[in-house]
Short mmCIF file of C-alpha atoms in Angstrom, two decimals:
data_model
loop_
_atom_site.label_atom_id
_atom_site.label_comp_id
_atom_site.label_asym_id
_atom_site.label_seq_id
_atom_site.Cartn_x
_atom_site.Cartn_y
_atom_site.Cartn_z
CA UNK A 1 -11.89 -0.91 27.39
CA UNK A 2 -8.19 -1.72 25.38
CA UNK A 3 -7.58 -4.02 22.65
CA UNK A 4 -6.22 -6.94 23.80
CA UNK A 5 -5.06 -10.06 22.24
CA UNK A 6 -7.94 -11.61 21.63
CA UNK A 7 -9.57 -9.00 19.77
CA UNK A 8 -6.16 -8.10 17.60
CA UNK A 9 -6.05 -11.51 16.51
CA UNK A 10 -10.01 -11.78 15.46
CA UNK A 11 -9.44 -8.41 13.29
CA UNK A 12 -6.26 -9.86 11.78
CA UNK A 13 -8.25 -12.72 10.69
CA UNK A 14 -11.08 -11.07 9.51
CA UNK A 15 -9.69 -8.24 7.43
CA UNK A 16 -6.42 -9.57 6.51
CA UNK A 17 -6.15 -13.36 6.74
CA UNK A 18 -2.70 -12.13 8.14
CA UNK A 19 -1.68 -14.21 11.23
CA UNK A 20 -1.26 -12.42 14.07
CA UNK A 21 2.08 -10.55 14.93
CA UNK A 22 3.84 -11.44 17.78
CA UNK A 23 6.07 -7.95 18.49
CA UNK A 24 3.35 -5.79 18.09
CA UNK A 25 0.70 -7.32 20.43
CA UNK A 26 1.27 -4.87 23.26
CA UNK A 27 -0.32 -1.78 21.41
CA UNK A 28 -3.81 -1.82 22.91
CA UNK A 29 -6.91 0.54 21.24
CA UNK A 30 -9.47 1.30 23.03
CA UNK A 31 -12.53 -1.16 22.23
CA UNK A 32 -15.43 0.68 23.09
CA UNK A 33 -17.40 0.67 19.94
CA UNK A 34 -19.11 4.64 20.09
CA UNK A 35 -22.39 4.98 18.02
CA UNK A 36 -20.78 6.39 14.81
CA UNK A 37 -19.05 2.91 14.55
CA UNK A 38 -22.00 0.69 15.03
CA UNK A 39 -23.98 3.15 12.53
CA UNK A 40 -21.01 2.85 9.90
CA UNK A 41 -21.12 -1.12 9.98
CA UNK A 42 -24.53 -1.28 9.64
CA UNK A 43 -25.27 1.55 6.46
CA UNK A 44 -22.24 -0.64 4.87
CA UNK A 45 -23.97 -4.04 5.08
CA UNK A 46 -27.28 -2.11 4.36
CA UNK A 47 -25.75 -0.79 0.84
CA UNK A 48 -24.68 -4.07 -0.12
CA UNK A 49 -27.73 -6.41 1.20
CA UNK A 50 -30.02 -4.04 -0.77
CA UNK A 51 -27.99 -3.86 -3.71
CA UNK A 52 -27.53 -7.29 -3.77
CA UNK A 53 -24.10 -7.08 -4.97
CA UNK A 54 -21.27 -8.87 -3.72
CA UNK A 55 -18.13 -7.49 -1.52
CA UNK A 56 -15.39 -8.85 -3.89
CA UNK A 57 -15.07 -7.68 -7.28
CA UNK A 58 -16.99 -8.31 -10.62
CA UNK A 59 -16.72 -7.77 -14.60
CA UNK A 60 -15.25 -4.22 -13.98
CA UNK A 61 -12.37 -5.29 -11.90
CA UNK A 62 -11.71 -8.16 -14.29
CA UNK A 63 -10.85 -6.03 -17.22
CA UNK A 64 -9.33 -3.68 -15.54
CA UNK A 65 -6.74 -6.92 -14.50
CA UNK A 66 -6.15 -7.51 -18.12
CA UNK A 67 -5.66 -4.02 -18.61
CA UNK A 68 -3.09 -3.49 -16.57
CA UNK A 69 -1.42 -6.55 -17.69
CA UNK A 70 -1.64 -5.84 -21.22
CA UNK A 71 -0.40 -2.29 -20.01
CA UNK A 72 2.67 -4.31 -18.72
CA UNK A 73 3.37 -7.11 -20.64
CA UNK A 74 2.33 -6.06 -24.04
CA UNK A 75 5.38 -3.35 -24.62
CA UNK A 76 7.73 -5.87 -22.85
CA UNK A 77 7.07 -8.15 -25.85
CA UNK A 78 7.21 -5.53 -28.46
CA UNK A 79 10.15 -5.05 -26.71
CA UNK A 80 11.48 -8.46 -26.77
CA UNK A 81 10.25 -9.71 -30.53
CA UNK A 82 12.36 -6.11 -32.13
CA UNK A 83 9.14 -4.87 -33.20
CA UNK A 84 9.97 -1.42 -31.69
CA UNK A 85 13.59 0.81 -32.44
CA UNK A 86 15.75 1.19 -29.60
CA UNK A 87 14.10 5.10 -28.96
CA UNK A 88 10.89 3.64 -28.84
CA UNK A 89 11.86 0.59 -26.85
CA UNK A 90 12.42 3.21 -24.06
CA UNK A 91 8.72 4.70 -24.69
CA UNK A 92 7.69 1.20 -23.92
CA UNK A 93 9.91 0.40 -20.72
CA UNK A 94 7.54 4.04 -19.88
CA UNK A 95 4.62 2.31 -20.36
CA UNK A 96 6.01 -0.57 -18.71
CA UNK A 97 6.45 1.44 -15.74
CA UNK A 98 2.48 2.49 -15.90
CA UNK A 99 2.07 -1.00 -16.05
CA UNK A 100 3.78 -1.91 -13.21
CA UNK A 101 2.06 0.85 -10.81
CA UNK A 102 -1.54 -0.34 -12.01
CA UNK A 103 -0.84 -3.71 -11.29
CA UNK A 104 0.32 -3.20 -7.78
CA UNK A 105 -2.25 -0.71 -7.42
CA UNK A 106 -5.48 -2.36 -8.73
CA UNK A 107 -4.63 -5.86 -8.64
CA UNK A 108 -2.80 -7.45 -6.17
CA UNK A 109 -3.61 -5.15 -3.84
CA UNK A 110 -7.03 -6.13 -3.54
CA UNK A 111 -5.57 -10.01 -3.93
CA UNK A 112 -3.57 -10.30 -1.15
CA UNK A 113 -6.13 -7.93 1.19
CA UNK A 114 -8.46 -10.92 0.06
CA UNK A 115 -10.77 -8.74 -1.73
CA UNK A 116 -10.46 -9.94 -5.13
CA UNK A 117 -12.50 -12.88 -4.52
CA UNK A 118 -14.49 -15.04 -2.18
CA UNK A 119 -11.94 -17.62 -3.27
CA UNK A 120 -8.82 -17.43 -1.27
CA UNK A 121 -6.96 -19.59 -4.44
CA UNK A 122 -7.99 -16.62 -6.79
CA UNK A 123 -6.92 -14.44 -4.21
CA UNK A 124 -3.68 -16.56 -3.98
CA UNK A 125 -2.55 -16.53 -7.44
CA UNK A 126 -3.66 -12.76 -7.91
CA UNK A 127 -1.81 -11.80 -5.14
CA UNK A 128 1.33 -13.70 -7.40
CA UNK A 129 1.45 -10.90 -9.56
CA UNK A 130 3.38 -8.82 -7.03
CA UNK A 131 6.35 -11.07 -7.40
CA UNK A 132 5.97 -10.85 -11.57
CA UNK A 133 6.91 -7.17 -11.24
CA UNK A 134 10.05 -7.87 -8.72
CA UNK A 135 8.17 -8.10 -5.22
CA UNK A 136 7.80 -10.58 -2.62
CA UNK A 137 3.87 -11.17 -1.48
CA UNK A 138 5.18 -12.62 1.97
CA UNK A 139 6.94 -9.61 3.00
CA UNK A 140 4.46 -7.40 1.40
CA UNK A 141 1.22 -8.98 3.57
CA UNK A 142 3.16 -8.64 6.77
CA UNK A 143 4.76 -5.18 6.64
CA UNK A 144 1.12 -3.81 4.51
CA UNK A 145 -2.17 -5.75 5.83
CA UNK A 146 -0.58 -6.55 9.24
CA UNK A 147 1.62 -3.37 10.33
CA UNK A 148 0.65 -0.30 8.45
CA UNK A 149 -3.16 -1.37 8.55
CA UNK A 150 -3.56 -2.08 12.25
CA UNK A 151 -0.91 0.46 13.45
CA UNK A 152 -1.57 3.08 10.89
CA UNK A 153 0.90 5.73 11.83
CA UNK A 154 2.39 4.87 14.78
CA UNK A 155 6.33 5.50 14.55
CA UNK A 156 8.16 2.82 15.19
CA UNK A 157 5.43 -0.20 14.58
CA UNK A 158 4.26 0.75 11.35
CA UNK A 159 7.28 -0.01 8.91
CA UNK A 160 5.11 2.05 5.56
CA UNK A 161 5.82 5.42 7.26
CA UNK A 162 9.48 4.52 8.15
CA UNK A 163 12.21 6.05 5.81
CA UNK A 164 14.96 5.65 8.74
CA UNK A 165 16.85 8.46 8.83
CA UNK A 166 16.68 9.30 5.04
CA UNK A 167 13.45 10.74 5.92
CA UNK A 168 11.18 12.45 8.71
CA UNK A 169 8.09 12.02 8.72
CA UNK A 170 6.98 12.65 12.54
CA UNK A 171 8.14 14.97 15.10
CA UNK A 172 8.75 11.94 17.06
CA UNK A 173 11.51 10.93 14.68
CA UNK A 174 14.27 12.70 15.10
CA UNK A 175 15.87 15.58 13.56
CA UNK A 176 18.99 15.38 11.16
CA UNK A 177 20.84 18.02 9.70
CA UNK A 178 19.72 17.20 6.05
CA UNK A 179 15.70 16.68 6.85
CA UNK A 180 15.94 20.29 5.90
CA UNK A 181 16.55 19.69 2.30
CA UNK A 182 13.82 16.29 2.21
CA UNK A 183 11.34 18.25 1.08
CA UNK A 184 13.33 19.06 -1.96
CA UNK A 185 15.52 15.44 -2.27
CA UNK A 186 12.53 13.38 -0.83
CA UNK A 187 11.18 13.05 -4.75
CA UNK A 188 13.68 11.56 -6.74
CA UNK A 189 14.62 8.98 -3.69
CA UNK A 190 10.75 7.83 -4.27
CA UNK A 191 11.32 6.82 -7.89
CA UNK A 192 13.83 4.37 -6.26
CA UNK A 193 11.67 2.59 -4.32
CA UNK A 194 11.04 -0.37 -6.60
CA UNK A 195 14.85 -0.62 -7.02
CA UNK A 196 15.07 -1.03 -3.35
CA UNK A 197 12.69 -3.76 -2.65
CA UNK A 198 13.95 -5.77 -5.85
CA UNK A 199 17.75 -5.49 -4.87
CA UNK A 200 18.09 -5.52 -1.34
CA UNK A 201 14.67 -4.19 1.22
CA UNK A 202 12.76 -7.76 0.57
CA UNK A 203 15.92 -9.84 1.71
CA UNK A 204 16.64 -7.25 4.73
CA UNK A 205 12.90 -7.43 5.48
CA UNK A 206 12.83 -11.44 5.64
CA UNK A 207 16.11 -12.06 7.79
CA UNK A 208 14.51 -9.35 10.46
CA UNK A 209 10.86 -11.21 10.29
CA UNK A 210 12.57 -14.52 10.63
CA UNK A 211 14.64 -13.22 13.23
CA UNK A 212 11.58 -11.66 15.45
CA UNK A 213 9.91 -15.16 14.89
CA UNK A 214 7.14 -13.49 12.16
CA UNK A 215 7.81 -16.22 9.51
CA UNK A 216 7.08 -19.22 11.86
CA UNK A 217 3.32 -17.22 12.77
CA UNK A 218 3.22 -17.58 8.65
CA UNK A 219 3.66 -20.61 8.44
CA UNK A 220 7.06 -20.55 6.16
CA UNK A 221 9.96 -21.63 7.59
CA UNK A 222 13.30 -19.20 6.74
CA UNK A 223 14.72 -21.53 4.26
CA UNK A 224 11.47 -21.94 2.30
CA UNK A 225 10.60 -18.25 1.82
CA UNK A 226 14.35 -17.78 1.10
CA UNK A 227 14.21 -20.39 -1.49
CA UNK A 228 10.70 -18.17 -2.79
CA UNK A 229 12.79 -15.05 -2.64
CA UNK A 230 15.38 -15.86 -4.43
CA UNK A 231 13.53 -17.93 -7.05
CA UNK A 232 11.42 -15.39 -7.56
CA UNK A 233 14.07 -12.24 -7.82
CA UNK A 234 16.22 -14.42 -10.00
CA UNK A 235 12.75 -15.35 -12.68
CA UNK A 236 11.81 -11.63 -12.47
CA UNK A 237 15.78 -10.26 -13.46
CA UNK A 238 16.29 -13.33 -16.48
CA UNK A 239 12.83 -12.18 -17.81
CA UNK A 240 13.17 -8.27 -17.32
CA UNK A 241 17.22 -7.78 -18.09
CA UNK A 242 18.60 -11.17 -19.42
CA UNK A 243 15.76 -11.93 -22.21
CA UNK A 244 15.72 -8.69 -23.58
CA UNK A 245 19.42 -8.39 -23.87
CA UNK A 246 20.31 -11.42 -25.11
CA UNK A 247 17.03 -11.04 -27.65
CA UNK A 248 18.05 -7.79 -28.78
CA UNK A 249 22.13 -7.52 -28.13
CA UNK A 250 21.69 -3.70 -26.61
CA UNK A 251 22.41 -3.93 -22.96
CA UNK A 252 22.41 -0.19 -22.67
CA UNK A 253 19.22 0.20 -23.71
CA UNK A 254 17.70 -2.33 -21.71
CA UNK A 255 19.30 -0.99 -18.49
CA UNK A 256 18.47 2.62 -19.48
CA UNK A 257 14.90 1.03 -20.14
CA UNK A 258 14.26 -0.50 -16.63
CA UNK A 259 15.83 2.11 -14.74
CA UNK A 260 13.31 4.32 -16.71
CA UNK A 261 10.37 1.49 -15.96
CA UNK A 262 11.39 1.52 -11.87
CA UNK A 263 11.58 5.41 -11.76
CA UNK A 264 8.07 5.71 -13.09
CA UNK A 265 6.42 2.97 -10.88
CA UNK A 266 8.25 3.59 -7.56
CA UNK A 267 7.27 7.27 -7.97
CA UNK A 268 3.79 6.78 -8.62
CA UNK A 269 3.32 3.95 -6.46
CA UNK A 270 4.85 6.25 -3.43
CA UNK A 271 3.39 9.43 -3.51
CA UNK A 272 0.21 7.86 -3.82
CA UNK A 273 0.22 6.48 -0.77
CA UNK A 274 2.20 8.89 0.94
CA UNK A 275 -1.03 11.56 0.01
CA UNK A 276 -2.75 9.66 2.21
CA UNK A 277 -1.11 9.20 5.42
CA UNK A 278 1.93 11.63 5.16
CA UNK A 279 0.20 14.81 5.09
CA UNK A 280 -0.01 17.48 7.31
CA UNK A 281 -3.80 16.66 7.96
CA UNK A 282 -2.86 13.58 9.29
CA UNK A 283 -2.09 12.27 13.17
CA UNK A 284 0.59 10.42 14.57
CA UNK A 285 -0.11 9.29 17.49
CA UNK A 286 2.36 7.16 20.13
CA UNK A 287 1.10 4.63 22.65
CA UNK A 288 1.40 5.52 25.71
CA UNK A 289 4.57 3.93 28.20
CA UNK A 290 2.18 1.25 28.84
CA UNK A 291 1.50 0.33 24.97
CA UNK A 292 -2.02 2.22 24.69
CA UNK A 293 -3.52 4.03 21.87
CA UNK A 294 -6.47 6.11 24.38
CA UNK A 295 -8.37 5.52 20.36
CA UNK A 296 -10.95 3.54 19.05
CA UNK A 297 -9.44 1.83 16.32
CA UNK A 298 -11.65 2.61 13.54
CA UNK A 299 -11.39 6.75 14.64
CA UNK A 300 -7.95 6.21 14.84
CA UNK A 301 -8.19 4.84 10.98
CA UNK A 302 -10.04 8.20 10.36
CA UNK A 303 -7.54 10.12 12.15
CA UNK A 304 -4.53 8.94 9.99
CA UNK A 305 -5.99 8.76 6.82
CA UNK A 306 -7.06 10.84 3.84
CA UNK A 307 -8.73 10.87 0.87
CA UNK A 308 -7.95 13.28 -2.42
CA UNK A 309 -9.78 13.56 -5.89
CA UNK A 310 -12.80 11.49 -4.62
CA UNK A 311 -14.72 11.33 -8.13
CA UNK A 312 -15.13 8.88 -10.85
CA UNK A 313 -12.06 9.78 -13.24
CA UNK A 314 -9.58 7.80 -14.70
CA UNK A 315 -7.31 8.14 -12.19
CA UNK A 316 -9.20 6.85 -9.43
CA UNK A 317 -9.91 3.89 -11.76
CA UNK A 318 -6.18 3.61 -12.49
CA UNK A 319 -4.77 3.63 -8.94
CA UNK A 320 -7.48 0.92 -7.60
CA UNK A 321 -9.36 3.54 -6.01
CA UNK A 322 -7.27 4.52 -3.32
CA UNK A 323 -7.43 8.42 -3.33
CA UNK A 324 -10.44 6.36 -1.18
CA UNK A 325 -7.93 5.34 1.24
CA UNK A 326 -10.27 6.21 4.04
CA UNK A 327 -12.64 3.66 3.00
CA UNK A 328 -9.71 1.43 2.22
CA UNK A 329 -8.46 1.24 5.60
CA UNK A 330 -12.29 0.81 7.69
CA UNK A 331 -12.84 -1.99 5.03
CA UNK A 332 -9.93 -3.25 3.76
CA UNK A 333 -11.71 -6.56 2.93
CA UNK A 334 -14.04 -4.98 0.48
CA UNK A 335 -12.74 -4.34 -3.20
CA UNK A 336 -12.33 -1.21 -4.29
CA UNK A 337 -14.33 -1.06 -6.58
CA UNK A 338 -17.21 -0.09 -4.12
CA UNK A 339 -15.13 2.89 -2.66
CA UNK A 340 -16.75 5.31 -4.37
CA UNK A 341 -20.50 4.51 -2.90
CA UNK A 342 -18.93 3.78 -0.02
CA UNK A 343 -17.39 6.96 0.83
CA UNK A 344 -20.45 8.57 0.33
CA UNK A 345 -21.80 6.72 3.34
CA UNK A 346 -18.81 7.01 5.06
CA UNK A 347 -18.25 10.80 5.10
CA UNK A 348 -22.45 11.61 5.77
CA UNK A 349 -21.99 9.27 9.15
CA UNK A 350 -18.78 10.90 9.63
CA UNK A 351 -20.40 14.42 9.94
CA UNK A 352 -23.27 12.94 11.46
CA UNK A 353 -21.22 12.44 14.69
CA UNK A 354 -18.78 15.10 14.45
CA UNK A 355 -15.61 12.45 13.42
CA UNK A 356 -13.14 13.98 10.78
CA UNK A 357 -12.64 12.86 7.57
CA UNK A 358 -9.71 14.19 5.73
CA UNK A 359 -10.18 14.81 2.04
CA UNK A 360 -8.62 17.01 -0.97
CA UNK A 361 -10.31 18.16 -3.83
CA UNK A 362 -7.63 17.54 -6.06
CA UNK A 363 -4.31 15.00 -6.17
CA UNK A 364 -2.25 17.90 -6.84
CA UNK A 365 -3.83 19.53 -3.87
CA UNK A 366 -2.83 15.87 -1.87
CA UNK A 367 0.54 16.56 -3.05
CA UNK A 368 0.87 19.75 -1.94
CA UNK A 369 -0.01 18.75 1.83
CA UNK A 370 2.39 16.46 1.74
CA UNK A 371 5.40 18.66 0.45
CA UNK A 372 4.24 21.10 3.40
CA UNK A 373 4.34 18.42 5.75
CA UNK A 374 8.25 17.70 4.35
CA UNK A 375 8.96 20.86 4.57
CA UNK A 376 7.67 21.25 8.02
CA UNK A 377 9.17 18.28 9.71
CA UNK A 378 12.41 19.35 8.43
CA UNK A 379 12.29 22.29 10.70
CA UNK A 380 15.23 22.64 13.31
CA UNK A 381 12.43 24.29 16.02
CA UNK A 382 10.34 20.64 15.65
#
């Protein structure tokens, strides 16, 4: 049986509240639902029924929002009232940068997969939070919930594992000469990440949606979500560069200080979710000419995912819980906050019925798949 149209736009519905894609429609999965998926669905509802606890998040995930807010916004305004010497400001545009991960991380993440709440205003104005740290939430829920979480993988449809030719992350990319030095470059272009979405990737990204007709199946029309865009860029630079310079008359050290603050989030923001899909544990597998994946979506999820450091620490708390990305992507509606249990029941059915399920022990053991999986694709005999 293959995914059709009518089943893509249910699943968009239900897990991402995304509407459906027009472009991408012709990738088909296969639809028969094996045993290990009907058994997955129902020890998940199971857990929560007899826990009688609720999908969305609770006190936890509450202060860990005001956390990383305070994590974020607290240095800025020691940074903008001269409490702090110039040095130090710079300590704080670090923290800053912390700040910034966690709250794209733990927060809005969940809010704009609609797993912060049953209430899709909370979820909403959550989800804002994104565009307080220099992002766009339009862009975001099209290229994240829509393309990398139904097409996980697949070159050319999901845009989250496309570097263009800066990078190569599939053998069905193709080769340049300097792929064999990205294992080596590939770092300090991820600390610029941030940079790129707040100065030029989120207006590239919205001419080509509005061009393939995406922004009319949101609902926006071009001149509205430019109007958003550009309101919302313009907010995040006066508060970010203008305030503090005019506040504290060193340009410099402002610059220097959210340069610093971009590094530190884009890095951490990329190779965490670059462990988990840009390994070499991972699949990526092409449609055939006719558009089909021969997969079952939800082994195909299992196929190009994986999971590092699975244990209560402070990191798994600090990145929202996505060294879980397994569980992430089967239930991207559920808040993270229930990973942890979850993957529990997750990997048991998985070896139950002989599916794989991806894990490292350790995030520097995460990282070091992916730097062989650099290293590899860079090869000329690939």
């Amino acid at each position: 049986m293959i995914l059709n149209k009518k089943f893509i736009k249910c699943f968009l519905i239900k897990f991402t509240k995304t509407k459906v894609i027009s472009h991408t429609e012709h990738i088909k999965f296969d639809t028969t639902k094996p045993e290990f998926v009907k058994v997955l669905r129902k020890r998940v509802n199971k857990y929560f029924k007899d826990n009688n606890i609720s999908k969305n998040s609770n006190s936890m995930m509450v202060f860990k929002t005001i956390f990383m807010l305070s994590l974020y916004f607290v240095p800025y305004f020691l940074i903008l009232f001269g409490v702090v010497s110039s040095f130090s400001s710079l300590i704080c545009w670090s923290f800053m940068g912390f700040g910034m991960a966690g709250i794209g991380l733990s927060v809005m993440h969940d809010a704009n997969h609609n797993a912060y709440s049953k209430n899709p205003n909370v979820n909403k104005w959550v989800g804002y939070f994104l565009n307080l740290v220099g992002g766009y939430d339009l862009n975001w829920r099209v290229q994240h919930n829509v393309l990398h979480h139904t097409y996980t993988n697949i070159i050319g449809h999901d845009e989250d594992v496309d570097a263009g030719i800066v990078l190569r992350f599939s053998k069905d990319q193709p080769r340049k000469r300097h792929h064999g030095f990205q294992h080596i470059y590939a770092w300090f272009l991820y600390g610029l990440m941030t940079i790129s979405w707040l100065l030029s990737k989120d207006f590239i990204q919205l001419r080509k949606y509005n061009k393939k007709g995406l922004l009319k199946t949101q609902g926006v029309s071009m001149k509205k979500a430019m109007f958003q865009l550009t309101f919302w860029k313009a907010f995040y630079v006066f508060y970010v560069i203008a305030l503090p310079t005019i506040l504290t008359g060193n340009f410099l050290i402002v610059i220097l200080g959210v340069l610093l603050m971009q590094f530190i989030a884009g890095l951490f923001l990329t190779i965490v979710f670059l462990c988990a899909h840009i390994v070499d544990q991972t699949e990526f597998p092409l449609p055939d000419n006719k558009g089909v994946v021969n997969q079952n979506w939800y082994i195909h999820q299992l196929e190009t995912t994986a999971n590092f450091s699975n244990n209560k620490s402070f990191f798994s708390w600090f990145i929202g819980g996505l060294n879980y990305q397994i569980e992430h992507h089967l239930f991207p509606n559920i808040c993270h906050v229930h990973y942890h249990e979850l993957s529990k029941i997750v990997k048991k059915t998985a070896s139950e019925y002989n599916v794989p399920y991806h894990a490292s022990n350790t995030f520097l053991g995460a990282l070091n798949h992916h730097y062989k999986h650099l290293k590899y694709m860079g090869q000329k005999s690939i």
